Short mmCIF file of C-alpha atoms in Angstrom, two decimals:
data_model
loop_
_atom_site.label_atom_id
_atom_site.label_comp_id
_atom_site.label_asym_id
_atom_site.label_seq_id
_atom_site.Cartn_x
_atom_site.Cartn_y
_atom_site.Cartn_z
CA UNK A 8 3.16 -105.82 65.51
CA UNK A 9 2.08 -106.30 61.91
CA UNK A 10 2.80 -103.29 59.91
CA UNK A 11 -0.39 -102.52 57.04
CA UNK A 12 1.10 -102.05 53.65
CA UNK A 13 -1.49 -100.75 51.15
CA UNK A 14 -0.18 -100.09 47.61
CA UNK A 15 -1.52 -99.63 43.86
CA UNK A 16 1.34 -100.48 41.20
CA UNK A 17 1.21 -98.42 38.22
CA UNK A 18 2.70 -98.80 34.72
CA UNK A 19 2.08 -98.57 30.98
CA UNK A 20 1.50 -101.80 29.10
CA UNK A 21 4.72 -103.91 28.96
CA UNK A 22 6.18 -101.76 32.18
CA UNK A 23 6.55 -105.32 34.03
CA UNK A 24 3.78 -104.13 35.99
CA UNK A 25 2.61 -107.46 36.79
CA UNK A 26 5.60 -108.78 37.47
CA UNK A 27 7.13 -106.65 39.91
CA UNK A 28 3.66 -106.64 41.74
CA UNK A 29 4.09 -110.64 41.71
CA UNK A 30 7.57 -110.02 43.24
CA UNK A 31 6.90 -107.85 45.75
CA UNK A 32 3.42 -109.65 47.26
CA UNK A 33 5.72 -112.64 47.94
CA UNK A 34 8.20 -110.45 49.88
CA UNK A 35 5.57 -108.46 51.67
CA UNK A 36 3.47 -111.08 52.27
CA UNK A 37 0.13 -109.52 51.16
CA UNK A 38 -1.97 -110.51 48.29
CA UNK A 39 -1.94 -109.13 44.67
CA UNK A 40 -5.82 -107.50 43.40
CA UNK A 41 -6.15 -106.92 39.70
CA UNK A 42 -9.29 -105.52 38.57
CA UNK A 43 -9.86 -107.95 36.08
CA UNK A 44 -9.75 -111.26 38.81
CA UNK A 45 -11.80 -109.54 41.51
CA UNK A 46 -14.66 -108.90 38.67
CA UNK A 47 -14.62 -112.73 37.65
CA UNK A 48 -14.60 -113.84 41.38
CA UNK A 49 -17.23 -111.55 42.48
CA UNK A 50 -18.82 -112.77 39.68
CA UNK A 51 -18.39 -115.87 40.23
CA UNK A 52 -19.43 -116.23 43.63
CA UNK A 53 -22.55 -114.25 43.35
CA UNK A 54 -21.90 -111.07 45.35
CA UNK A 55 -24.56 -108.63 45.63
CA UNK A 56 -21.88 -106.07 43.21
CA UNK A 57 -20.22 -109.13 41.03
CA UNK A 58 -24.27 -109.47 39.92
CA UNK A 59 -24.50 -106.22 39.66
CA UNK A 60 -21.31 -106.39 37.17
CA UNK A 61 -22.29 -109.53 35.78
CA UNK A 62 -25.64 -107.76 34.31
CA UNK A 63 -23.35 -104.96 32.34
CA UNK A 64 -21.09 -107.47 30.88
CA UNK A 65 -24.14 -109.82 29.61
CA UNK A 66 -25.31 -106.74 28.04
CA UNK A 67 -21.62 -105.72 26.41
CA UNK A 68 -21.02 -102.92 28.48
CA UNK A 69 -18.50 -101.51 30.33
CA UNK A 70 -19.07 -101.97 34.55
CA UNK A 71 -19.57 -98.79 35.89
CA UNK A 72 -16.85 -97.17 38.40
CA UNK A 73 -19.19 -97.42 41.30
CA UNK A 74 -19.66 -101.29 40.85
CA UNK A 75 -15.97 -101.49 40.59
CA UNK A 76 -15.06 -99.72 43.73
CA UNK A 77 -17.77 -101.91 45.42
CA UNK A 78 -16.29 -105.32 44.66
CA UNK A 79 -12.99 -103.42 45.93
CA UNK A 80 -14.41 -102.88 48.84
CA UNK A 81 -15.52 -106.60 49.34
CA UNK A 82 -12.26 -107.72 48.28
CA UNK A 83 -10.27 -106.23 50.15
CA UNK A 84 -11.89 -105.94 53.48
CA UNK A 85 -11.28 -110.27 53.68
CA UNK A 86 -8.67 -111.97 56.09
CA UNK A 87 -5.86 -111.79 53.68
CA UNK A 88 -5.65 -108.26 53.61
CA UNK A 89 -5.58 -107.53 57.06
CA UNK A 90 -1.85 -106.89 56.61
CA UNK A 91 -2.29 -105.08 53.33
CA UNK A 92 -3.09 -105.64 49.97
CA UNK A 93 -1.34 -104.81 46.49
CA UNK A 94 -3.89 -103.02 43.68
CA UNK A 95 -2.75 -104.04 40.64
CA UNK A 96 -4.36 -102.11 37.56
CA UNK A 97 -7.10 -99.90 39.62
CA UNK A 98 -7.17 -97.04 39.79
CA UNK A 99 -7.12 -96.50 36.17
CA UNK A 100 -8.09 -93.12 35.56
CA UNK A 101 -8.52 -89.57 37.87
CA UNK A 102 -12.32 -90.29 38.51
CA UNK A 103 -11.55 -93.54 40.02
CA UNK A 104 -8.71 -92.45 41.79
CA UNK A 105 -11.03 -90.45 43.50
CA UNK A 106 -13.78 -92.20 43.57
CA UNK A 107 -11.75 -94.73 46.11
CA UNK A 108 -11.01 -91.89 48.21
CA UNK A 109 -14.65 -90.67 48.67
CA UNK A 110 -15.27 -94.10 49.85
CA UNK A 111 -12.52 -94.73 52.55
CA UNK A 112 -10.22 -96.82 50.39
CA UNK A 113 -6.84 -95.41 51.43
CA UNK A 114 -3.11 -96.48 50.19
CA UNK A 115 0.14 -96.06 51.54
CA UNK A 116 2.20 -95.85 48.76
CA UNK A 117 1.30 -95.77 44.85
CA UNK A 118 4.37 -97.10 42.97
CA UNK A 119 4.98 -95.99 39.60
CA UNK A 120 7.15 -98.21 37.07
CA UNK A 121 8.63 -95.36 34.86
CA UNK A 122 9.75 -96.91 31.52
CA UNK A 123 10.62 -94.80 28.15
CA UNK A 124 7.61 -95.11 25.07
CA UNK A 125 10.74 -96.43 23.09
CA UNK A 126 11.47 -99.09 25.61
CA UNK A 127 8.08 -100.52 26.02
CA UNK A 128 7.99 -100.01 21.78
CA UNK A 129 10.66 -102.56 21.48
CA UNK A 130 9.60 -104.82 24.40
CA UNK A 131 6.07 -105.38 22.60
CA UNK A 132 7.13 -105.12 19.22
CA UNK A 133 9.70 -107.78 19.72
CA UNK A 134 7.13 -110.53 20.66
CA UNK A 135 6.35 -113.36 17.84
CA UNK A 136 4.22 -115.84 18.29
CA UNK A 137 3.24 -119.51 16.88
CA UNK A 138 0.03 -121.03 15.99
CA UNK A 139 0.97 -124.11 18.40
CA UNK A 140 1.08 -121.65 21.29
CA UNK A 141 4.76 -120.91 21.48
CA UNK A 142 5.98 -116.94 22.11
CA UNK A 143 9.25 -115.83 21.32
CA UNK A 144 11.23 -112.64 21.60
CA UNK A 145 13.23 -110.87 19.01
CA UNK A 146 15.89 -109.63 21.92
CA UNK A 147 15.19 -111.94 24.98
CA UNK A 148 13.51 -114.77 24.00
CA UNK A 149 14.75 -115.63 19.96
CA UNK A 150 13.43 -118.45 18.36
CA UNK A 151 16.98 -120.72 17.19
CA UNK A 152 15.13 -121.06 13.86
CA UNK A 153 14.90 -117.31 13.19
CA UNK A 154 11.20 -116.44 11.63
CA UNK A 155 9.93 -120.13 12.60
CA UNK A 156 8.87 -121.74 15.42
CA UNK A 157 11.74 -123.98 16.92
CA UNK A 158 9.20 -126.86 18.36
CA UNK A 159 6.70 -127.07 15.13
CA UNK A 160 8.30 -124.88 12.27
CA UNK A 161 5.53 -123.14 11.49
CA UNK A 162 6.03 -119.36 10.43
CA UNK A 163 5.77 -117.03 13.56
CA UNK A 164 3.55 -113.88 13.34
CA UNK A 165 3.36 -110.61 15.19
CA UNK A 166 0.00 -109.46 16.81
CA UNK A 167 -2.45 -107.35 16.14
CA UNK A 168 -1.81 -106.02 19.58
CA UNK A 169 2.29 -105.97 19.02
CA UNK A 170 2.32 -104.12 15.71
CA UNK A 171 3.44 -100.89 15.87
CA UNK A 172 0.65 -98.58 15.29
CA UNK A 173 -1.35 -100.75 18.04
CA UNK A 174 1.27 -100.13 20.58
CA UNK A 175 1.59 -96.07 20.11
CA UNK A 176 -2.27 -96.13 20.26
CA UNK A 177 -2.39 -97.88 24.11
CA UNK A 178 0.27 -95.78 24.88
CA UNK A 179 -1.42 -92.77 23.72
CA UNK A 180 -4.72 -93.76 26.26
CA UNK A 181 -2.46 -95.13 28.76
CA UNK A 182 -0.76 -91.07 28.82
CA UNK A 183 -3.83 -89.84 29.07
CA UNK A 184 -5.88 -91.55 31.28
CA UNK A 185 -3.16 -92.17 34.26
CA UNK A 186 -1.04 -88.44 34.20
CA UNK A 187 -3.60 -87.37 35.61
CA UNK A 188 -3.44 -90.56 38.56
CA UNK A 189 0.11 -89.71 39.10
CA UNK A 190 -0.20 -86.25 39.81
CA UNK A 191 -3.06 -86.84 42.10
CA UNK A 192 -1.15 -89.34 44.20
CA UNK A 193 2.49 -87.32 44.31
CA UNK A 194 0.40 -84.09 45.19
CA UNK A 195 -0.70 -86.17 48.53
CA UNK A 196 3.41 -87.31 49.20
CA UNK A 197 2.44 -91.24 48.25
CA UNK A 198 4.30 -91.21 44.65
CA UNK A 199 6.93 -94.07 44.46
CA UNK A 200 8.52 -93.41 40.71
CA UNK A 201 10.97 -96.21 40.01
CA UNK A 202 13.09 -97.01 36.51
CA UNK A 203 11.42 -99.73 35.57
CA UNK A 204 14.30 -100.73 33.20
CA UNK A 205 16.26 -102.00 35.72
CA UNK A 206 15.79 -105.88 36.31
CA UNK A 207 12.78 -107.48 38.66
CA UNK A 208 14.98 -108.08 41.64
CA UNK A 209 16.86 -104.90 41.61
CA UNK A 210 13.91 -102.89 41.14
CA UNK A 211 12.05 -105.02 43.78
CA UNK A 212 14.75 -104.00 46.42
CA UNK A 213 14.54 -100.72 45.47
CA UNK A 214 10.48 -100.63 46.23
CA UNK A 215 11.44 -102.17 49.33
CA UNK A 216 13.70 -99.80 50.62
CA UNK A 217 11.96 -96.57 49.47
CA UNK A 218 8.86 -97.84 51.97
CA UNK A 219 10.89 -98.85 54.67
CA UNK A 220 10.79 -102.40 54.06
CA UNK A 221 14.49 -103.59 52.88
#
């Protein structure tokens, strides 16, 4: 008997989110949705809702929750997800959290990657990067050159997106929009919180066990 395992993975940016979703699919066997490939596929392919999105994006504005949740809907009710499926980045915010609800898009678990502000600080703040394409980390990638790049020696650079103030602003909206998610989801018993410090395969067995799955 093949046993349905529907999850959302949740995380602020430079969690490992993606990661530990890509780690986990493979060992569970079900397929990975972000928000951000169902939109382009749907797109893509024409759908009756990826038009529908397709028109608010030509125009420069945001796709409305309701157009989301329908290209969910397509996406997920295809053969790969018979056994499951794992939402990666969606539900973002309360509204949508509920919004899935209202329309019979149910989860088993929502798994929660737990990882200190200061953490994620250093884990973004660390990345350099090189006009030739290379990325480097201060603490787990470092270039052997120190401030250049080690394949062109060019001068590396920090992001717009990595510079300090950047990073305390996403984390400010992330806080905000997905407290809110959390709550909602441990008030109905499906909260998986998880250090997401640890590494990808410990954490990964940890997930695993917690739902029954080791």
């Amino acid at each position: 008997m093949v046993i349905m395992m529907r999850m959302l993975i949740m995380g602020a940016p430079g969690s490992g989110k993606g990661t530990q979703a890509e780690s986990l699919v493979k060992r569970l066997s079900i397929p990975s949705i972000s928000t951000g490939d169902m939109l382009r596929s749907a797109i893509a392919e024409g759908t009756e809702t990826g038009k529908q999105a397709g028109r608010y994006i030509k125009d420069g504005k945001l796709v409305p929750d309701e157009v989301i949740i329908g290209i969910v809907i397509e996406r997920i009710g295809r053969e790969d997800c018979k056994a499951g499926y794992m939402l990666d980045g969606f539900p973002r915010t309360l509204g949508q959290a509920e919004a899935m609800a209202k329309e019979g898009i149910d989860i088993d678990a929502a798994l929660f990657l737990d990882v200190p502000d200061e953490v994620i600080m250093k884990r973004l703040g660390g990345r350099r990067v090189c006009s030739c394409g290379s990325i480097y980390h201060v603490v787990s990638k470092p270039s052997s050159k120190g401030d250049v790049c080690e394949v062109c020696g060019k001068p590396l650079t920090v992001r717009e997106d990595d510079k300090p103030e950047t990073i305390a602003k996403r984390l400010e909206i992330y806080h905000v929009q997905t407290k809110p998610v959390i709550d909602y989801y441990a008030a109905q018993g499906k909260l998986l919180t998880v250090d997401g410090t640890r590494n990808v395969e410990e954490t990964t067995e940890l997930v695993l066990s917690l739902i029954g799955r080791g």
